[in-house]
PDB file of C-alpha atoms in Angstrom:
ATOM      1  CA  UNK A   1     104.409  68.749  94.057  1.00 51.00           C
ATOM      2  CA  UNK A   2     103.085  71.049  96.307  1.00 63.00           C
ATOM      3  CA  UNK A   3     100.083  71.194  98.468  1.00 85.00           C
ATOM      4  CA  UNK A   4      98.984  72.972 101.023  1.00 92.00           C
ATOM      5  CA  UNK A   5      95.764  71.177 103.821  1.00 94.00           C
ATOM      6  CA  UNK A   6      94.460  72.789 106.365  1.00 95.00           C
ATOM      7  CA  UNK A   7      91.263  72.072 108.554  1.00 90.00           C
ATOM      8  CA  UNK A   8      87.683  72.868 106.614  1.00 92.00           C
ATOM      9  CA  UNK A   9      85.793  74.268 110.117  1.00 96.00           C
ATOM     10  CA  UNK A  10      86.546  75.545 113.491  1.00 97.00           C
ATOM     11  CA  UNK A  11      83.661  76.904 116.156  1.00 97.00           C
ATOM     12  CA  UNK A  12      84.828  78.996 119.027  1.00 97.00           C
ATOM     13  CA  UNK A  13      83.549  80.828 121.844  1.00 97.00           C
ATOM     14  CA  UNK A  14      84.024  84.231 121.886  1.00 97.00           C
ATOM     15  CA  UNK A  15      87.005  85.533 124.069  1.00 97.00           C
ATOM     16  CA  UNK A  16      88.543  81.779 123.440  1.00 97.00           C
ATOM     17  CA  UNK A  17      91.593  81.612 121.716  1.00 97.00           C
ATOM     18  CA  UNK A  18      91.357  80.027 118.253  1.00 97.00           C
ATOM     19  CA  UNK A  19      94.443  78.079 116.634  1.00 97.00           C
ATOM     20  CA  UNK A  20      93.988  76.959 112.834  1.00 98.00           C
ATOM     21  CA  UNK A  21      96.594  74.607 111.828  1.00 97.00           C
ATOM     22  CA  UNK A  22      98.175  73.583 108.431  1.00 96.00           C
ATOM     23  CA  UNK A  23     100.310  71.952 106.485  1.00 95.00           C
ATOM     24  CA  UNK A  24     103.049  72.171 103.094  1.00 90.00           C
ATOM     25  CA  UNK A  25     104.737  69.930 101.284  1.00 85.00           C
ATOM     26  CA  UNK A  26     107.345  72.352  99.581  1.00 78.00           C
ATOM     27  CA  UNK A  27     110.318  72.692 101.584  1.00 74.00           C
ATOM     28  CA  UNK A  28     112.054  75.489  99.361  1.00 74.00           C
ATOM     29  CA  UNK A  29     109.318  77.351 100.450  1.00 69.00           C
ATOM     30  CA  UNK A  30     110.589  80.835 102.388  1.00 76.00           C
ATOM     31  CA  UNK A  31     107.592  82.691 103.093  1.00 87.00           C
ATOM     32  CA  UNK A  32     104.379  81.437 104.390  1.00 91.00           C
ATOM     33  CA  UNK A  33     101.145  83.535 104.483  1.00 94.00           C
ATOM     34  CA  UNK A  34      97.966  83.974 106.463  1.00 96.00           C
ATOM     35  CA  UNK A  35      94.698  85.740 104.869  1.00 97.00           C
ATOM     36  CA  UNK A  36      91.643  86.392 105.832  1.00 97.00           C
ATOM     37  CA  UNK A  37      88.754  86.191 103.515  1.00 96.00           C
ATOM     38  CA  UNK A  38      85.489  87.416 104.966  1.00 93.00           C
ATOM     39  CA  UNK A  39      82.000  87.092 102.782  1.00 84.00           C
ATOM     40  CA  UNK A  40      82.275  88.327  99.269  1.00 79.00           C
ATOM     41  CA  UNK A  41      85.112  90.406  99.912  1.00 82.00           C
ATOM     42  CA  UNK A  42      89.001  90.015  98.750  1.00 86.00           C
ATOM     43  CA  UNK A  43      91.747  88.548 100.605  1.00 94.00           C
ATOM     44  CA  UNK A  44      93.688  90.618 103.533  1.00 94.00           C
ATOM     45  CA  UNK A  45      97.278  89.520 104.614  1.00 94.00           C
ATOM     46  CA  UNK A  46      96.839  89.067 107.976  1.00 95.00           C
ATOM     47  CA  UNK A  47     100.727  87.961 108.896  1.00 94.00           C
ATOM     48  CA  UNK A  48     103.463  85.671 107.433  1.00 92.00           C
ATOM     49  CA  UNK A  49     106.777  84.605 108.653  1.00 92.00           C
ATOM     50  CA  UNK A  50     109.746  84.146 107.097  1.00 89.00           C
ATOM     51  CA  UNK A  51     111.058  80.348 107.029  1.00 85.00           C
ATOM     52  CA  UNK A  52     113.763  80.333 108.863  1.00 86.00           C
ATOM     53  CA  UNK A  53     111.514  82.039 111.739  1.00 89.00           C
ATOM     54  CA  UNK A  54     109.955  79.457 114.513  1.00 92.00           C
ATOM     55  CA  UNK A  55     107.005  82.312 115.790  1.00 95.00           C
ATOM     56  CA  UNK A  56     106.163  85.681 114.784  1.00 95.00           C
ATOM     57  CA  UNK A  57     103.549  87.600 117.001  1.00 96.00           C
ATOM     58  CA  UNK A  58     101.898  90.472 116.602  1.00 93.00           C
ATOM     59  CA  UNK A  59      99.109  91.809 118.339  1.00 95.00           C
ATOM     60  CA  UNK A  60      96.910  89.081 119.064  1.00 97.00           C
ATOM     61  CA  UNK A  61      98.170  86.741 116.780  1.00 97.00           C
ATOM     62  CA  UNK A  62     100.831  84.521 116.564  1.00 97.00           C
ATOM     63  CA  UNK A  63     102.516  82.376 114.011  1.00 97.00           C
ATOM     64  CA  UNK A  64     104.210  79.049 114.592  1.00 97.00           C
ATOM     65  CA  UNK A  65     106.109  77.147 112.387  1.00 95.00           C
ATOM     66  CA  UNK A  66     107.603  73.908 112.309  1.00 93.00           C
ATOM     67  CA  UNK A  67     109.623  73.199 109.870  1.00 90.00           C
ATOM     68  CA  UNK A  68     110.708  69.839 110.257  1.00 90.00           C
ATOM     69  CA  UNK A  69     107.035  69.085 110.412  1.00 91.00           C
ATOM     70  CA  UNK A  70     106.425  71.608 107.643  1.00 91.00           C
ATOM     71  CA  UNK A  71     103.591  72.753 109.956  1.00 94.00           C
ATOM     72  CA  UNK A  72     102.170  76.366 110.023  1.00 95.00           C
ATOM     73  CA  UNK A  73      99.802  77.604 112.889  1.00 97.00           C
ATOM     74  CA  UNK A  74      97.514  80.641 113.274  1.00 98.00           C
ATOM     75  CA  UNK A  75      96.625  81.406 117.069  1.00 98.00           C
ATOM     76  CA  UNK A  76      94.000  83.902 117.791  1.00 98.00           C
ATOM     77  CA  UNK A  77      93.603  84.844 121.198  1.00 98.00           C
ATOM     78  CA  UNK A  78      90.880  86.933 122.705  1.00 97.00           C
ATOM     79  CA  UNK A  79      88.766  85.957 119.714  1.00 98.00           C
ATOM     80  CA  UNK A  80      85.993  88.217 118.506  1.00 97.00           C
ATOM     81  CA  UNK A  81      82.786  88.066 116.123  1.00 95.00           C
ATOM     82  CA  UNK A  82      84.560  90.113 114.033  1.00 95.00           C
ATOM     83  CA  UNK A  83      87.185  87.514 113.497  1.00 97.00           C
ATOM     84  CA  UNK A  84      84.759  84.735 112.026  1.00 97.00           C
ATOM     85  CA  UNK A  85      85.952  84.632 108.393  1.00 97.00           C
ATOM     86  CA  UNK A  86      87.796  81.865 106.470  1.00 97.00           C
ATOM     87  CA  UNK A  87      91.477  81.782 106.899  1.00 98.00           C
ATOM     88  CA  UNK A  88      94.029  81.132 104.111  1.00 97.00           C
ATOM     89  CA  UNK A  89      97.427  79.524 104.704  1.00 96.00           C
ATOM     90  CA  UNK A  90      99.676  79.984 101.695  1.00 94.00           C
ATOM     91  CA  UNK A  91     103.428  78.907 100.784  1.00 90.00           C
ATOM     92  CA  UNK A  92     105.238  81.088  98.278  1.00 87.00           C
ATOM     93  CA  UNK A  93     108.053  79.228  96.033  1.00 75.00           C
ATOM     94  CA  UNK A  94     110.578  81.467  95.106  1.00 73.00           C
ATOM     95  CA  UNK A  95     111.732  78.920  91.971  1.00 72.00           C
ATOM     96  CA  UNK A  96     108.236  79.385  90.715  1.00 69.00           C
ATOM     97  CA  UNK A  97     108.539  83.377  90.486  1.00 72.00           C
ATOM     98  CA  UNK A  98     106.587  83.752  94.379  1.00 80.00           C
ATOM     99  CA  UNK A  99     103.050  82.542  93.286  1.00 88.00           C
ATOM    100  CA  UNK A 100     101.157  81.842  96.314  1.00 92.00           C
ATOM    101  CA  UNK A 101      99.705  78.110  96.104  1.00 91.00           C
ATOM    102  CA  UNK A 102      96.635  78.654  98.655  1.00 95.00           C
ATOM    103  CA  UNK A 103      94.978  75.426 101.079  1.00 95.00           C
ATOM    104  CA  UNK A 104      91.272  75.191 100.946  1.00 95.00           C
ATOM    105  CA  UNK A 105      90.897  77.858 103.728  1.00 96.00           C
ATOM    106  CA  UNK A 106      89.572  77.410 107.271  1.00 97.00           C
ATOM    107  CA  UNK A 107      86.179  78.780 108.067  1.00 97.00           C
ATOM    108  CA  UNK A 108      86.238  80.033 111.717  1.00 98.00           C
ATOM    109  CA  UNK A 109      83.250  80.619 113.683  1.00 97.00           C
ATOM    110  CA  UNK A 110      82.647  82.403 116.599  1.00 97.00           C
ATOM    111  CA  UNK A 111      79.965  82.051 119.017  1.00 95.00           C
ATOM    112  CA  UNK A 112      78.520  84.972 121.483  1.00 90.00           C
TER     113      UNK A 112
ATOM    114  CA  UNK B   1      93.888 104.546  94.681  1.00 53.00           C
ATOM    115  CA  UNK B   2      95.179 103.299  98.204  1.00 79.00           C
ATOM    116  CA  UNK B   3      94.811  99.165  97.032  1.00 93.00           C
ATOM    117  CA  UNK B   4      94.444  97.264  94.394  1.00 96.00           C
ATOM    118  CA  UNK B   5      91.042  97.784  92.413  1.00 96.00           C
ATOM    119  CA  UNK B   6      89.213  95.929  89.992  1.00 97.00           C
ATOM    120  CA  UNK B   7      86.638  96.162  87.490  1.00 97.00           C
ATOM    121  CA  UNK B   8      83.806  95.025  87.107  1.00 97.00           C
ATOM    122  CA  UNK B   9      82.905  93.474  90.367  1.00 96.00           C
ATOM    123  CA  UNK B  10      80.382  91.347  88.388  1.00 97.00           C
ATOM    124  CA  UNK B  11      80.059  89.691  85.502  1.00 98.00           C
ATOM    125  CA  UNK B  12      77.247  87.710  83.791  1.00 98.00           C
ATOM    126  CA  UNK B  13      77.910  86.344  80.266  1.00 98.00           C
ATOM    127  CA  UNK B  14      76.453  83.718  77.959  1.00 98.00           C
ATOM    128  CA  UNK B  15      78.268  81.120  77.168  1.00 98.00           C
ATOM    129  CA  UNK B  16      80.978  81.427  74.113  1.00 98.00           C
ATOM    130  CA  UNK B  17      81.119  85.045  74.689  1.00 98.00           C
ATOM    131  CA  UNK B  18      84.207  86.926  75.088  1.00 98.00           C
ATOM    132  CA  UNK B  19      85.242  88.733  78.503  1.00 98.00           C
ATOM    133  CA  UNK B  20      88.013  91.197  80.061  1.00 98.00           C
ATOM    134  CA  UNK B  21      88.444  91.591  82.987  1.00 98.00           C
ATOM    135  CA  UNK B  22      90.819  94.709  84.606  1.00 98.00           C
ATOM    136  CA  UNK B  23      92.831  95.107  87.765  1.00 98.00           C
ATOM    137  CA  UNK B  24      94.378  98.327  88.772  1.00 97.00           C
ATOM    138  CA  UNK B  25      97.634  97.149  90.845  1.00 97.00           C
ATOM    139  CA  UNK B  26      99.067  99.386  93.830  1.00 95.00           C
ATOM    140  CA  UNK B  27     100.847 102.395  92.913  1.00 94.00           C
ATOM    141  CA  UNK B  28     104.265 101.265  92.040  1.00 91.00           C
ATOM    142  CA  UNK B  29     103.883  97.584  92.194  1.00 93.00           C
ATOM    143  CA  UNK B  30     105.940  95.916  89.698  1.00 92.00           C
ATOM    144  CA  UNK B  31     104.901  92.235  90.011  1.00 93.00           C
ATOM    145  CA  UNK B  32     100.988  91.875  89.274  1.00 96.00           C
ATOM    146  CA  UNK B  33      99.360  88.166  90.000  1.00 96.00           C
ATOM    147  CA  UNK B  34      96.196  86.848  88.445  1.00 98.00           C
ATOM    148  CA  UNK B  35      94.278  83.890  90.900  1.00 97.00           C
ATOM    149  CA  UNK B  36      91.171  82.729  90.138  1.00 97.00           C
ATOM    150  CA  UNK B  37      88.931  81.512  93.248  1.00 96.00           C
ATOM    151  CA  UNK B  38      86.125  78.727  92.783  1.00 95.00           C
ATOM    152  CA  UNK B  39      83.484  78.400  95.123  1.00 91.00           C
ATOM    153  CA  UNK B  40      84.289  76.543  98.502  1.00 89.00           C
ATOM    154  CA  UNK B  41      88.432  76.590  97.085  1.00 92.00           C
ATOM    155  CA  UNK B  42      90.982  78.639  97.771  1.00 94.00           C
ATOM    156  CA  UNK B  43      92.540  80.866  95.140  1.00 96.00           C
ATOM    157  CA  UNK B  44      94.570  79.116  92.725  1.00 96.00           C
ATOM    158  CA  UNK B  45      97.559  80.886  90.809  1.00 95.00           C
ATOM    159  CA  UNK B  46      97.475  81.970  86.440  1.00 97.00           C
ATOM    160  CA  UNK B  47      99.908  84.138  85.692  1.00 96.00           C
ATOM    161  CA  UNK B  48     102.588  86.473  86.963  1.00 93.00           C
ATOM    162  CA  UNK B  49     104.151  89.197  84.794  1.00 94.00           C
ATOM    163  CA  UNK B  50     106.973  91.668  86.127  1.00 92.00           C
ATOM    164  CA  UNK B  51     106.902  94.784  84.620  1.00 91.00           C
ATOM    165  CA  UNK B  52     105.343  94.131  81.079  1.00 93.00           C
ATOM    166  CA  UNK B  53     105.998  90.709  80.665  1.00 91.00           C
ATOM    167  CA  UNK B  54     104.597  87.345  81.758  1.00 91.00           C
ATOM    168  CA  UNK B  55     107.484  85.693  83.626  1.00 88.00           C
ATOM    169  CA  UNK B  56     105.123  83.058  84.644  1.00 91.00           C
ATOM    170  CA  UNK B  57     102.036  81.636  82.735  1.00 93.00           C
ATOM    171  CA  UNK B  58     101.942  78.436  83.384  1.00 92.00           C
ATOM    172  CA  UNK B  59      98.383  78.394  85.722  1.00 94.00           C
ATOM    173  CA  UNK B  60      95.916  79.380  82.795  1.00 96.00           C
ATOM    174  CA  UNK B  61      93.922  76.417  82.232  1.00 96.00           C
ATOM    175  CA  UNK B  62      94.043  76.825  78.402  1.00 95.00           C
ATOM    176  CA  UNK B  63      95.012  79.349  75.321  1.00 96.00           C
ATOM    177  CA  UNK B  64      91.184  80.664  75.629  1.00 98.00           C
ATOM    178  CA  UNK B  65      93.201  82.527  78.609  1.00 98.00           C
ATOM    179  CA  UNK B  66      95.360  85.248  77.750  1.00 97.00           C
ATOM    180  CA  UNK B  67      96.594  88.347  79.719  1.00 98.00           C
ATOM    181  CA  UNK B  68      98.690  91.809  78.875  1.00 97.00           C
ATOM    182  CA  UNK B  69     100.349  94.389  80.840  1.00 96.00           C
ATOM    183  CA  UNK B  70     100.984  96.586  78.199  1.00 95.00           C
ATOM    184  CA  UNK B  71     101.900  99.552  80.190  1.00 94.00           C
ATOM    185  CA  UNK B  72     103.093  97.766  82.818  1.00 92.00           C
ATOM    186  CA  UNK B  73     100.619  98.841  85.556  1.00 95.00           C
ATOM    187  CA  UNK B  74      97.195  97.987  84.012  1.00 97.00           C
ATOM    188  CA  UNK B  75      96.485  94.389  83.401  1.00 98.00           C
ATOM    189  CA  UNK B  76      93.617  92.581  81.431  1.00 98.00           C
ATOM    190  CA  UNK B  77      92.779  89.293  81.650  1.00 98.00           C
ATOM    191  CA  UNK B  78      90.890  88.168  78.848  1.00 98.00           C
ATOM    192  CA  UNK B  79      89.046  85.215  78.035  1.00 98.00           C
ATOM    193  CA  UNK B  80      87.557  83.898  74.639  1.00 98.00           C
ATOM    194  CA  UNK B  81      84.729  81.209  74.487  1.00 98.00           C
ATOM    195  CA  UNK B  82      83.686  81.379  77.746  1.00 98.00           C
ATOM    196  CA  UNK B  83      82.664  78.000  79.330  1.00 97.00           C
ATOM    197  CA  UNK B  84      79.873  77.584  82.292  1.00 97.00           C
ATOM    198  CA  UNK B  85      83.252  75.902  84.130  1.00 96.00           C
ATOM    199  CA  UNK B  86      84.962  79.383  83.955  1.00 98.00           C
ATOM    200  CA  UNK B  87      82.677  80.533  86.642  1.00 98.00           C
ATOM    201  CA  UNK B  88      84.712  81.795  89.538  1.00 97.00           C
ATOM    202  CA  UNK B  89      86.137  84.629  91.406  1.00 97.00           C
ATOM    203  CA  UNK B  90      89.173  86.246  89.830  1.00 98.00           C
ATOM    204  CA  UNK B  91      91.866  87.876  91.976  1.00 97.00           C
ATOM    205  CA  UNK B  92      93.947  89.958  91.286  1.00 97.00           C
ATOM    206  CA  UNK B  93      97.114  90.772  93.321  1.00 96.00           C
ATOM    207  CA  UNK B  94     100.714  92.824  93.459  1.00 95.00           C
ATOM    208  CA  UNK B  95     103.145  93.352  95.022  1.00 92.00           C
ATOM    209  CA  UNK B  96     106.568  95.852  95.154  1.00 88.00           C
ATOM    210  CA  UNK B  97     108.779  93.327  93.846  1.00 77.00           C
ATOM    211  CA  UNK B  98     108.999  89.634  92.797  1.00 68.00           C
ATOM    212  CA  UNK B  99     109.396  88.492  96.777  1.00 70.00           C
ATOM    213  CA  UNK B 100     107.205  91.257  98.033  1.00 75.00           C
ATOM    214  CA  UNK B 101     103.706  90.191 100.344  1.00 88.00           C
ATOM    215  CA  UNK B 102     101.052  89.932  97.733  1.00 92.00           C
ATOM    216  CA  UNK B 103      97.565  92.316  98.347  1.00 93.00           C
ATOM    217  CA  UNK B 104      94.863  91.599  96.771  1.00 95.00           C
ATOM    218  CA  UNK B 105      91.458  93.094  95.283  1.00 95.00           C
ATOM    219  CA  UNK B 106      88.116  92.414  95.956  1.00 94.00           C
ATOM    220  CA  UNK B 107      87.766  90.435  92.744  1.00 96.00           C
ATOM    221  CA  UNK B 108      85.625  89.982  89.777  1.00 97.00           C
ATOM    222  CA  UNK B 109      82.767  87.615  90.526  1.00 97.00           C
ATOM    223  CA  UNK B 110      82.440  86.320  86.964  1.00 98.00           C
ATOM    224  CA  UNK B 111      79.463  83.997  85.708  1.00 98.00           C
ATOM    225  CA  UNK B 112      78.296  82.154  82.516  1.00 98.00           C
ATOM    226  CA  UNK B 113      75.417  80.989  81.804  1.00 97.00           C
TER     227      UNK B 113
END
């Protein structure tokens, strides 16, 4: 079935880079996702990649994936106090009409 | 609007009461996603339509769920008989087509007591 972990809780210094890891089970998955959740607000699509994509970068983030692994990182370099939040990795399935299935999320701190 | 909305933002019932709760999808989005978020989780699918119909239903926990997209914009989830373990955030999220990214509203926070 499918399943997505990731880590529960990272700290960071500010101006450190941050890297959130996770990983899938579904291997027919062909888009993975990255949101960012901060307190009672809605999710925001931060990035995704494509699966047959090893990194995607833009601005200060960058995407790994490994897909042999089925591994999925999140780096954030130069991180800010604006960037504590919880993170979301998500796998879509295309046989099950693109629903997201969501990990547990990430909650990233960042200390001043 | 410029994103998805959703209405209310809260909602406090009583237990065995009915509820509805609307999402306003992007201009022009055809696929509309219902998620519902429990505390400390993350979101967890319910139901897909394209266009008007549900092409995918097979998240809601039980037939006290039920959701329309009459119009084909508009959608209403609706819940009868509300249960204290129905407590949760539901999402709400579209995109332009079936294998579009998915954006989401802020939610409705929903809570019985």
């Amino acid at each position: 079935g499918e399943d997505v972990e990731q880590s529960l809780f990272l700290s960071v210094r500010e101006g450190d880079s941050s890297v959130i890891n996770c990983t899938y089970t579904d291997s027919s998955s062909t888009y993975l996702y990255w949101y960012k959740q901060e307190p009672g607000a809605g999710l925001q699509l931060l990035t995704y990649i494509f699966s047959n994509m090893d990194m995607k970068q833009d601005q200060r983030l960058t995407v790994l994936l490994n897909k042999k692994d089925k591994h999925l990182s999140l780096r954030i370099a130069d991180t800010q106090t604006g960037d504590s939040a919880i993170y979301f990795c998500a796998e879509s399935i295309p046989s099950d009409g693109n629903k997201l299935v969501f990990g547990a999320g990430t909650i990233l701190r960042v200390k001043s | 609007g410029a994103g998805v909305s959703q209405t209310p933002s809260n909602k406090v019932t009583e237990k065995g009461k009915y509820v509805e709760l609307r999402c306003d999808p992007i201009s022009g989005h055809t696929a509309l996603y219902w998620y519902r978020q429990s505390l400390g989780q993350g979101p967890e699918f319910l139901i897909y339509f394209q266009g008007t119909g549900a092409a995918d239903d097979s998240g809601l926990p039980n037939d006290r769920f039920f959701a329309v997209r009459p119009e084909g914009s508009v959608s209403t989830l609706k819940i009868q008989r509300t249960e204290r373990g129905d407590s949760a955030v539901y999402l709400c999220a579209s995109s332009l087509g079936g294998n579009g990214e998915q954006y989401f509203g802020p939610g409705t926070r929903l809570t019985v007591t």
